Amino acid sequence: MTTIRVSRPGARDEFGDIITPSDPPQLIAGARIAWAGTAIDQDRKTVVTTKPTVYIKRLNPDIKTGDVITAHGRDLKVIDTQPWEHPRREDMIMGVAVVCEEVR
């Protein structure tokens, strides 16, 4: 488990000028990160790539699409947030899963 830093960039107009300033970053403790990877199916014909996903248990943090998560010196841009269900119990919400893409 790790502590992540979530920052929300300010809004910009069509010329790139800042309309609203960025919010102060928030720190969230107890997050788990599943880094991006690849896997080969058993028939060895399909390669599946995964996006980095941040799992936050028992919290509903204020994370929106476009936010930037910083952890372990790497930046992840938020693509989607969705409820994280228990893998063996249907309709039991464990927390939030945040799907990201790595920013280089």
XYZ file of N, CA, C and O in Angstrom:
416
model
N 0.845 -1.170 0.000
C 0.000 0.000 0.000
C 0.890 1.233 0.000
O 1.973 1.227 0.562
N 0.384 2.271 -0.616
C 1.174 3.482 -0.776
C 0.293 4.715 -0.630
O -0.928 4.633 -0.682
N 0.931 5.852 -0.473
C 0.234 7.131 -0.441
C 0.380 7.780 -1.812
O 1.480 7.877 -2.336
N -0.746 8.191 -2.382
C -0.723 8.825 -3.702
C -1.054 10.304 -3.558
O -1.692 10.721 -2.597
N -0.596 11.084 -4.520
C -0.882 12.517 -4.562
C -1.739 12.780 -5.786
O -1.357 12.443 -6.897
N -2.909 13.370 -5.572
C -3.847 13.656 -6.664
C -3.890 15.160 -6.874
O -4.183 15.913 -5.953
N -3.561 15.592 -8.098
C -3.626 17.020 -8.406
C -4.565 17.234 -9.585
O -4.652 16.409 -10.485
N -5.277 18.339 -9.530
C -6.245 18.677 -10.571
C -5.782 19.947 -11.265
O -5.725 21.003 -10.658
N -5.425 19.834 -12.559
C -4.972 21.037 -13.269
C -6.111 22.028 -13.460
O -7.279 21.648 -13.526
N -5.750 23.296 -13.550
C -6.751 24.341 -13.759
C -7.292 24.309 -15.186
O -6.669 23.782 -16.099
N -8.445 24.911 -15.371
C -9.066 24.960 -16.699
C -8.394 26.038 -17.544
O -7.979 27.074 -17.039
N -8.298 25.771 -18.844
C -7.677 26.725 -19.773
C -8.648 27.030 -20.915
O -9.485 26.222 -21.261
N -8.490 28.211 -21.494
C -9.318 28.569 -22.644
C -8.649 28.096 -23.932
O -7.622 27.427 -23.901
N -9.225 28.467 -25.078
C -8.705 27.967 -26.354
C -7.323 28.513 -26.702
O -6.638 27.982 -27.564
N -6.886 29.559 -26.017
C -5.566 30.128 -26.260
C -4.515 29.603 -25.287
O -3.354 29.974 -25.372
N -4.924 28.767 -24.325
C -4.000 28.214 -23.352
C -3.856 29.028 -22.082
O -3.062 28.696 -21.212
N -4.632 30.096 -21.961
C -4.585 30.916 -20.751
C -5.406 30.257 -19.649
O -6.464 29.679 -19.903
N -4.928 30.367 -18.425
C -5.608 29.734 -17.286
C -6.868 30.513 -16.944
O -6.825 31.729 -16.718
N -8.009 29.800 -16.906
C -9.291 30.409 -16.535
C -9.491 30.261 -15.028
O -9.816 31.210 -14.349
N -9.326 29.037 -14.526
C -9.437 28.777 -13.090
C -8.132 28.144 -12.621
O -7.567 27.298 -13.315
N -7.643 28.555 -11.462
C -6.387 27.975 -10.970
C -6.578 26.517 -10.556
O -7.703 26.062 -10.330
N -5.485 25.801 -10.470
C -5.560 24.396 -10.071
C -5.868 24.288 -8.580
O -5.524 25.175 -7.792
N -6.537 23.204 -8.211
C -6.848 22.946 -6.810
C -5.589 22.478 -6.093
O -4.703 21.900 -6.715
N -5.509 22.679 -4.781
C -4.346 22.151 -4.061
C -4.366 20.619 -4.109
O -5.444 20.003 -4.097
N -3.199 19.988 -4.188
C -3.170 18.523 -4.278
C -3.679 17.865 -2.994
O -3.555 18.430 -1.910
N -4.272 16.691 -3.156
C -4.731 15.930 -1.995
C -3.915 14.649 -1.885
O -3.504 14.069 -2.882
N -3.661 14.217 -0.663
C -2.926 12.983 -0.408
C -3.912 11.920 0.053
O -4.753 12.178 0.917
N -3.805 10.728 -0.524
C -4.682 9.614 -0.164
C -3.790 8.446 0.240
O -2.983 7.970 -0.553
N -3.941 7.990 1.468
C -3.127 6.883 1.973
C -3.854 5.559 1.757
O -5.080 5.506 1.678
N -3.097 4.499 1.649
C -3.666 3.157 1.564
C -4.105 2.733 0.180
O -4.930 1.839 0.040
N -3.575 3.339 -0.858
C -3.944 2.956 -2.227
C -3.036 1.826 -2.709
O -1.912 1.682 -2.253
N -3.558 1.031 -3.607
C -2.775 -0.024 -4.245
C -2.755 0.241 -5.741
O -3.760 0.616 -6.315
N -1.600 -0.007 -6.355
C -1.458 0.274 -7.778
C -1.151 -1.012 -8.525
O -0.230 -1.737 -8.168
N -1.949 -1.287 -9.546
C -1.676 -2.393 -10.465
C -1.099 -1.743 -11.716
O -1.823 -1.114 -12.488
N 0.216 -1.853 -11.892
C 0.880 -1.197 -13.017
C 0.496 -1.869 -14.327
O 0.054 -3.008 -14.353
N 0.678 -1.162 -15.431
C 0.355 -1.690 -16.758
C 1.222 -2.899 -17.064
O 2.344 -3.015 -16.588
N 0.672 -3.812 -17.835
C 1.421 -5.006 -18.191
C 0.818 -5.696 -19.397
O -0.154 -5.237 -19.980
N 1.441 -6.803 -19.764
C 0.927 -7.605 -20.869
C 0.772 -9.039 -20.405
O 1.457 -9.500 -19.505
N -0.132 -9.733 -21.045
C -0.356 -11.151 -20.762
C -0.678 -11.851 -22.071
O -1.308 -11.283 -22.964
N -0.251 -13.087 -22.184
C -0.519 -13.884 -23.380
C -1.557 -14.933 -23.025
O -1.434 -15.622 -22.014
N -2.601 -15.039 -23.870
C -3.629 -16.058 -23.649
C -3.024 -17.451 -23.706
O -1.938 -17.656 -24.237
N -3.763 -18.423 -23.199
C -3.266 -19.799 -23.171
C -3.060 -20.368 -24.564
O -2.205 -21.226 -24.768
N -3.821 -19.895 -25.535
C -3.645 -20.398 -26.902
C -2.478 -19.712 -27.623
O -2.167 -20.045 -28.764
N -1.841 -18.753 -26.950
C -0.675 -18.022 -27.455
C -0.950 -17.279 -28.770
O -0.069 -17.091 -29.582
N -2.205 -16.891 -28.963
C -2.569 -16.152 -30.162
C -2.976 -14.712 -29.860
O -3.050 -13.901 -30.758
N -3.246 -14.410 -28.610
C -3.733 -13.096 -28.242
C -2.858 -12.501 -27.143
O -2.597 -13.155 -26.143
N -2.427 -11.277 -27.335
C -1.685 -10.550 -26.318
C -2.607 -9.468 -25.763
O -3.171 -8.675 -26.512
N -2.775 -9.446 -24.459
C -3.656 -8.493 -23.801
C -2.803 -7.492 -23.026
O -1.916 -7.887 -22.272
N -3.042 -6.213 -23.247
C -2.344 -5.189 -22.474
C -3.320 -4.561 -21.493
O -4.505 -4.402 -21.799
N -2.823 -4.221 -20.324
C -3.668 -3.619 -19.298
C -3.188 -2.203 -19.012
O -2.026 -1.882 -19.201
N -4.098 -1.371 -18.554
C -3.769 -0.006 -18.160
C -3.473 -0.002 -16.654
O -3.994 -0.829 -15.923
N -2.644 0.941 -16.195
C -2.431 1.020 -14.752
C -3.729 1.393 -14.050
O -4.489 2.238 -14.530
N -3.998 0.725 -12.948
C -5.222 0.954 -12.195
C -4.863 1.167 -10.728
O -4.069 0.423 -10.172
N -5.472 2.178 -10.124
C -5.261 2.480 -8.712
C -6.514 2.053 -7.956
O -7.620 2.464 -8.305
N -6.344 1.215 -6.936
C -7.462 0.728 -6.124
C -7.426 1.427 -4.771
O -6.410 1.415 -4.088
N -8.548 2.041 -4.408
C -8.659 2.744 -3.132
C -9.785 2.089 -2.351
O -10.947 2.132 -2.763
N -9.435 1.475 -1.230
C -10.397 0.679 -0.467
C -11.139 1.533 0.564
O -10.542 2.369 1.231
N -12.439 1.315 0.653
C -13.333 1.905 1.648
C -13.421 3.423 1.628
O -13.795 4.040 2.602
N -13.021 4.039 0.540
C -13.126 5.495 0.425
C -13.782 5.851 -0.895
O -13.760 5.081 -1.837
N -14.347 7.028 -0.947
C -14.875 7.560 -2.197
C -14.243 8.929 -2.419
O -14.858 9.956 -2.180
N -12.971 8.956 -2.854
C -12.265 10.229 -2.970
C -12.769 11.066 -4.143
O -13.412 10.568 -5.057
N -12.444 12.346 -4.083
C -12.825 13.279 -5.145
C -11.786 13.197 -6.262
O -10.882 14.014 -6.343
N -11.910 12.174 -7.115
C -11.016 11.990 -8.250
C -11.868 12.016 -9.513
O -12.852 11.298 -9.609
N -11.474 12.857 -10.466
C -12.229 13.008 -11.701
C -11.336 12.750 -12.910
O -10.110 12.778 -12.809
N -11.952 12.542 -14.056
C -11.216 12.369 -15.306
C -10.370 13.613 -15.572
O -10.851 14.727 -15.444
N -9.107 13.391 -15.912
C -8.193 14.495 -16.178
C -7.255 14.801 -15.025
O -6.269 15.502 -15.205
N -7.560 14.296 -13.824
C -6.663 14.487 -12.689
C -5.363 13.731 -12.930
O -5.311 12.794 -13.727
N -4.315 14.124 -12.224
C -3.019 13.455 -12.335
C -2.655 12.868 -10.980
O -2.651 13.567 -9.968
N -2.375 11.558 -10.971
C -1.967 10.858 -9.760
C -0.463 10.655 -9.824
O 0.061 10.163 -10.825
N 0.228 11.016 -8.748
C 1.674 10.834 -8.662
C 1.964 9.814 -7.567
O 1.505 9.967 -6.444
N 2.713 8.769 -7.936
C 3.115 7.748 -6.973
C 4.423 7.126 -7.442
O 4.586 6.842 -8.632
N 5.337 6.932 -6.519
C 6.635 6.307 -6.813
C 7.376 7.020 -7.940
O 8.031 6.386 -8.773
N 7.236 8.343 -8.026
C 7.935 9.118 -9.039
C 7.362 9.009 -10.438
O 7.971 9.457 -11.402
N 6.193 8.423 -10.580
C 5.548 8.279 -11.888
C 4.213 9.007 -11.874
O 3.524 9.039 -10.859
N 3.848 9.586 -13.011
C 2.587 10.317 -13.139
C 1.593 9.498 -13.949
O 1.924 8.962 -15.003
N 0.367 9.422 -13.438
C -0.715 8.702 -14.104
C -1.878 9.668 -14.323
O -2.315 10.334 -13.382
N -2.383 9.752 -15.553
C -3.536 10.593 -15.859
C -4.801 9.757 -15.766
O -4.885 8.665 -16.333
N -5.793 10.252 -15.039
C -7.036 9.516 -14.798
C -7.889 9.499 -16.054
O -8.166 10.539 -16.649
N -8.300 8.288 -16.466
C -9.195 8.107 -17.608
C -10.624 7.900 -17.138
O -11.565 8.459 -17.680
N -10.794 7.065 -16.088
C -12.131 6.695 -15.638
C -12.075 6.279 -14.176
O -11.079 5.727 -13.715
N -13.149 6.523 -13.445
C -13.305 6.008 -12.089
C -14.572 5.163 -12.060
O -15.576 5.515 -12.687
N -14.515 4.057 -11.326
C -15.659 3.166 -11.259
C -15.655 2.425 -9.936
O -14.612 2.289 -9.307
N -16.829 1.951 -9.492
C -16.870 1.192 -8.251
C -16.043 -0.091 -8.372
O -16.025 -0.730 -9.424
N -15.389 -0.448 -7.305
C -14.573 -1.661 -7.263
C -15.345 -2.707 -6.463
O -15.547 -2.562 -5.266
N -15.806 -3.744 -7.140
C -16.609 -4.780 -6.496
C -15.726 -5.899 -5.953
O -14.639 -6.150 -6.457
N -16.238 -6.567 -4.948
C -15.535 -7.707 -4.368
C -15.431 -8.816 -5.414
O -16.395 -9.087 -6.126
N -14.272 -9.455 -5.559
C -14.118 -10.448 -6.627
C -14.968 -11.706 -6.449
O -15.288 -12.373 -7.425
N -15.364 -12.029 -5.210
C -16.122 -13.260 -5.002
C -17.544 -13.037 -4.494
O -18.327 -13.971 -4.426
N -17.873 -11.811 -4.110
C -19.218 -11.525 -3.611
C -19.872 -10.480 -4.494
O -19.416 -9.347 -4.578
N -20.953 -10.867 -5.113
C -21.639 -9.972 -6.037
C -22.303 -8.820 -5.286
O -22.814 -8.996 -4.183
N -22.296 -7.638 -5.874
C -22.920 -6.425 -5.336
C -22.325 -5.949 -4.013
O -22.975 -5.240 -3.261
N -21.093 -6.345 -3.715
C -20.416 -5.843 -2.525
C -19.304 -4.896 -2.982
O -18.328 -5.313 -3.589
N -19.483 -3.608 -2.715
C -18.531 -2.592 -3.170
C -17.371 -2.505 -2.181
O -17.576 -2.312 -0.985
N -16.150 -2.637 -2.696
C -14.945 -2.584 -1.862
C -14.381 -1.168 -1.784
O -13.730 -0.810 -0.824
N -14.589 -0.374 -2.820
C -14.021 0.979 -2.875
C -14.123 1.505 -4.296
O -15.107 1.282 -4.982
N -13.059 2.158 -4.744
C -13.028 2.775 -6.071
C -11.819 2.269 -6.853
O -10.733 2.158 -6.294
N -12.046 1.964 -8.130
C -10.950 1.617 -9.045
C -10.792 2.782 -10.014
O -11.752 3.225 -10.644
N -9.575 3.301 -10.103
C -9.275 4.442 -10.964
C -8.397 3.956 -12.111
O -7.263 3.561 -11.903
N -8.949 3.949 -13.328
C -8.216 3.512 -14.516
C -7.434 4.701 -15.048
O -7.981 5.793 -15.204
N -6.150 4.482 -15.344
C -5.261 5.584 -15.730
C -4.473 5.236 -16.996
O -4.545 4.135 -17.495
N -3.724 6.227 -17.459
C -2.720 6.023 -18.470
C -1.467 6.747 -18.005
O -1.564 7.793 -17.349
N -0.314 6.188 -18.313
C 0.915 6.782 -17.813
C 1.304 7.997 -18.634
O 1.221 8.002 -19.855
N 1.709 9.052 -17.936
C 2.153 10.286 -18.567
C 3.668 10.261 -18.592
O 4.317 10.027 -17.594
N 4.237 10.487 -19.763
C 5.706 10.452 -19.874
C 6.256 11.826 -20.106
O 5.689 12.671 -20.631
